Tab-separated table of C-alpha atoms in Angstrom:
chain	number	residue	atom	x	y	z
A	24	MET	CA	69.401	168.870	81.444
A	25	ALA	CA	71.904	166.085	80.952
A	26	GLY	CA	71.679	162.331	81.334
A	27	ALA	CA	73.852	159.250	81.014
A	28	GLY	CA	74.009	159.535	77.228
A	29	ILE	CA	76.478	162.424	77.395
A	30	SER	CA	78.948	160.257	79.308
A	31	THR	CA	78.818	157.149	77.107
A	32	PRO	CA	81.499	158.575	74.739
A	33	SER	CA	83.723	158.787	77.840
A	34	GLY	CA	83.301	155.028	78.328
A	35	ILE	CA	80.653	155.076	81.050
A	36	PRO	CA	77.705	152.791	80.245
A	37	ASP	CA	74.176	154.172	80.350
A	38	PHE	CA	71.567	152.274	82.330
A	39	ARG	CA	69.077	150.811	79.864
A	40	SER	CA	70.835	150.062	76.552
A	41	PRO	CA	70.322	146.350	75.808
A	42	GLY	CA	73.602	144.468	75.973
A	43	SER	CA	75.847	147.392	76.916
A	44	GLY	CA	73.823	149.214	79.580
A	45	LEU	CA	74.621	149.007	83.265
A	46	TYR	CA	71.452	147.040	84.065
A	47	SER	CA	72.342	144.436	81.407
A	48	ASN	CA	75.768	143.778	82.921
A	49	LEU	CA	75.168	143.411	86.633
A	50	GLU	CA	75.374	139.588	86.863
A	51	GLN	CA	78.886	139.909	88.293
A	52	TYR	CA	77.537	141.643	91.396
A	53	ASN	CA	75.353	138.708	92.483
A	54	ILE	CA	72.267	140.818	93.187
A	55	PRO	CA	68.656	139.603	93.044
A	56	TYR	CA	67.597	142.109	90.296
A	57	PRO	CA	69.380	145.002	88.539
A	58	GLU	CA	67.815	147.903	90.445
A	59	ALA	CA	68.844	146.384	93.805
A	60	ILE	CA	72.319	147.853	93.390
A	61	PHE	CA	70.779	151.336	93.875
A	62	GLU	CA	68.076	150.446	96.419
A	63	LEU	CA	68.531	151.827	99.900
A	64	GLY	CA	66.950	148.793	101.583
A	65	TYR	CA	69.267	146.401	99.771
A	66	PHE	CA	72.280	148.633	100.483
A	67	PHE	CA	71.635	148.406	104.236
A	68	VAL	CA	71.580	144.605	103.993
A	69	ASN	CA	74.507	144.240	101.580
A	70	PRO	CA	76.509	147.356	100.612
A	71	LYS	CA	79.299	145.361	98.910
A	72	PRO	CA	77.733	145.226	95.392
A	73	PHE	CA	77.240	149.002	95.339
A	74	PHE	CA	80.822	149.685	96.422
A	75	THR	CA	82.145	147.224	93.832
A	76	LEU	CA	80.262	149.188	91.161
A	77	ALA	CA	81.300	152.498	92.764
A	78	LYS	CA	84.945	151.509	92.321
A	79	GLU	CA	84.362	151.453	88.562
A	80	LEU	CA	82.264	154.641	88.446
A	81	TYR	CA	84.246	156.712	90.957
A	82	PRO	CA	85.321	160.125	89.669
A	83	GLY	CA	88.829	160.109	88.290
A	84	ASN	CA	88.408	156.899	86.313
A	85	TYR	CA	86.951	158.674	83.242
A	86	ARG	CA	87.534	161.920	81.371
A	87	PRO	CA	85.007	164.485	80.104
A	88	ASN	CA	84.207	164.487	76.390
A	89	PHE	CA	83.079	167.102	73.854
A	90	ALA	CA	79.539	167.212	75.280
A	91	HIS	CA	80.819	168.118	78.743
A	92	TYR	CA	83.136	170.759	77.300
A	93	PHE	CA	80.291	172.178	75.195
A	94	LEU	CA	78.360	172.748	78.425
A	95	ARG	CA	81.481	174.328	79.933
A	96	LEU	CA	81.718	176.617	76.886
A	97	LEU	CA	78.136	177.747	77.506
A	98	HIS	CA	79.170	178.580	81.075
A	99	ASP	CA	82.324	180.403	79.955
A	100	LYS	CA	80.250	182.551	77.579
A	101	GLY	CA	77.766	183.423	80.349
A	102	LEU	CA	74.972	181.434	78.694
A	103	LEU	CA	74.526	178.663	81.277
A	104	LEU	CA	72.025	179.511	83.980
A	105	ARG	CA	72.261	176.043	85.517
A	106	LEU	CA	73.079	172.479	84.500
A	107	TYR	CA	70.707	169.833	85.833
A	108	THR	CA	72.371	166.437	85.526
A	109	GLN	CA	71.140	162.956	86.270
A	110	ASN	CA	74.742	161.726	86.179
A	111	ILE	CA	76.736	160.667	89.217
A	112	ASP	CA	80.043	160.434	87.350
A	113	GLY	CA	81.160	163.989	88.208
A	114	LEU	CA	82.372	164.694	84.676
A	115	GLU	CA	80.578	168.042	84.607
A	116	ARG	CA	82.688	169.143	87.597
A	117	VAL	CA	85.854	167.792	85.996
A	118	ALA	CA	85.034	169.721	82.801
A	119	GLY	CA	85.052	172.895	84.896
A	120	ILE	CA	81.418	173.685	85.533
A	121	PRO	CA	81.330	175.298	88.991
A	122	PRO	CA	79.296	173.522	91.691
A	123	ASP	CA	77.027	176.568	92.092
A	124	ARG	CA	75.926	176.086	88.452
A	125	LEU	CA	75.246	172.360	88.947
A	126	VAL	CA	72.208	170.546	90.207
A	127	GLU	CA	73.236	166.932	90.563
A	128	ALA	CA	69.725	165.508	90.682
A	129	HIS	CA	70.859	161.959	91.426
A	130	GLY	CA	73.567	163.012	93.836
A	131	THR	CA	77.327	163.005	93.805
A	132	PHE	CA	80.456	161.193	94.938
A	133	ALA	CA	81.852	164.597	96.001
A	134	THR	CA	80.297	164.229	99.456
A	135	ALA	CA	79.356	161.305	101.682
A	136	THR	CA	77.246	160.738	104.780
A	137	CYS	CA	77.462	158.185	107.590
A	138	THR	CA	74.329	156.035	107.495
A	139	VAL	CA	74.299	155.837	111.303
A	140	CYS	CA	75.385	159.153	112.866
A	141	GLN	CA	74.659	161.267	109.739
A	142	ARG	CA	78.063	163.015	109.806
A	143	ASN	CA	79.053	164.542	106.482
A	144	PHE	CA	82.422	163.962	104.860
A	145	PRO	CA	84.217	164.929	101.652
A	146	GLY	CA	83.800	161.993	99.290
A	147	GLU	CA	87.524	161.974	98.600
A	148	ASP	CA	88.114	160.889	102.226
A	149	PHE	CA	86.822	157.415	101.337
A	150	ARG	CA	88.194	156.973	97.827
A	151	GLY	CA	91.028	154.817	99.171
A	152	ASP	CA	88.552	152.464	100.847
A	153	VAL	CA	86.461	152.130	97.701
A	154	MET	CA	89.514	151.572	95.483
A	155	GLY	CA	90.881	149.078	98.011
A	156	ASP	CA	87.641	147.032	97.915
A	157	ARG	CA	86.762	148.026	101.476
A	158	ILE	CA	83.397	149.308	102.656
A	159	PRO	CA	83.954	152.859	103.956
A	160	ARG	CA	83.328	153.225	107.687
A	161	CYS	CA	82.745	156.308	109.805
A	162	PRO	CA	85.807	157.143	111.915
A	163	VAL	CA	83.485	158.209	114.751
A	164	CYS	CA	80.769	155.532	115.005
A	165	THR	CA	81.973	152.863	112.491
A	166	GLY	CA	78.711	153.075	110.497
A	167	VAL	CA	78.817	152.595	106.733
A	168	VAL	CA	79.605	155.834	104.899
A	169	LYS	CA	77.543	156.154	101.717
A	170	PRO	CA	78.411	158.580	98.931
A	171	ASP	CA	75.607	161.127	98.552
A	172	ILE	CA	74.200	159.286	95.531
A	173	VAL	CA	70.389	159.271	95.418
A	174	PHE	CA	69.163	155.695	95.714
A	175	PHE	CA	65.666	154.433	94.989
A	176	GLY	CA	63.693	155.326	98.098
A	177	GLU	CA	65.578	158.588	98.774
A	178	GLN	CA	64.526	162.152	98.080
A	179	LEU	CA	66.150	164.256	95.384
A	180	PRO	CA	68.545	166.883	96.762
A	181	GLN	CA	67.032	170.182	97.928
A	182	ARG	CA	68.952	171.973	95.132
A	183	PHE	CA	66.683	170.231	92.638
A	184	LEU	CA	63.931	172.635	93.711
A	185	LEU	CA	65.883	175.446	92.023
A	186	HIS	CA	64.081	174.404	88.843
A	187	LEU	CA	61.063	176.284	90.171
A	188	THR	CA	62.922	179.575	89.704
A	189	ASP	CA	65.419	178.571	86.993
A	190	PHE	CA	63.049	177.269	84.329
A	191	PRO	CA	60.896	180.411	84.036
A	192	MET	CA	64.122	182.478	83.659
A	193	ALA	CA	65.570	180.295	80.882
A	194	ASP	CA	65.419	181.356	77.248
A	195	LEU	CA	66.280	177.868	76.029
A	196	LEU	CA	66.406	174.396	77.574
A	197	PHE	CA	68.763	171.754	76.155
A	198	VAL	CA	67.929	168.142	76.972
A	199	ILE	CA	71.049	166.098	76.220
A	200	GLY	CA	71.693	162.405	76.723
A	201	THR	CA	68.447	161.526	78.453
A	202	SER	CA	64.996	160.369	77.451
A	203	LEU	CA	63.631	161.835	80.716
A	204	GLU	CA	61.676	158.591	81.081
A	205	LEU	CA	60.827	157.368	84.545
A	206	ASP	CA	61.588	153.864	85.761
A	207	ALA	CA	58.554	151.887	86.920
A	208	LYS	CA	59.769	152.474	90.495
A	209	ASP	CA	59.684	156.266	89.938
A	210	LYS	CA	56.089	156.436	88.649
């Protein structure tokens, strides 16, 4: 199980560290409170702050570090049953861990869904919009296209339920870069 702490050496801030964490540095987005940037209700009212942040976090802006490559080494040696990650940065994929070995518990930028017609798209289709400071729109219905990142108020991906079969089969569980603490909203 991996959390934001494994990506901080790559330059990606974690969420809760005082002063350097993502929640401590959201003033620039002009949002009412830090968690609003990942709240579905707020996104429907004002998606611009999320997409401004997404431009910074979008895969391709950062490189994997030794922790990501250690997990890849476990895979290469046939020792990785599955990697459960809370990260949305995609660095596990970039490091070479195959998607079938990943459970991206908080979602991914690799795919996106129209918030109106529910059409699915490769996330890369909208990278240009995000990097160009434009809100991605569905080419069919013009609804906002949201990367498949899990926001507060959304369910975890179905793949997360693999833990029911994976955990009893595991000989060892590494917990890296996460406290596994819940936010008040998650309790």
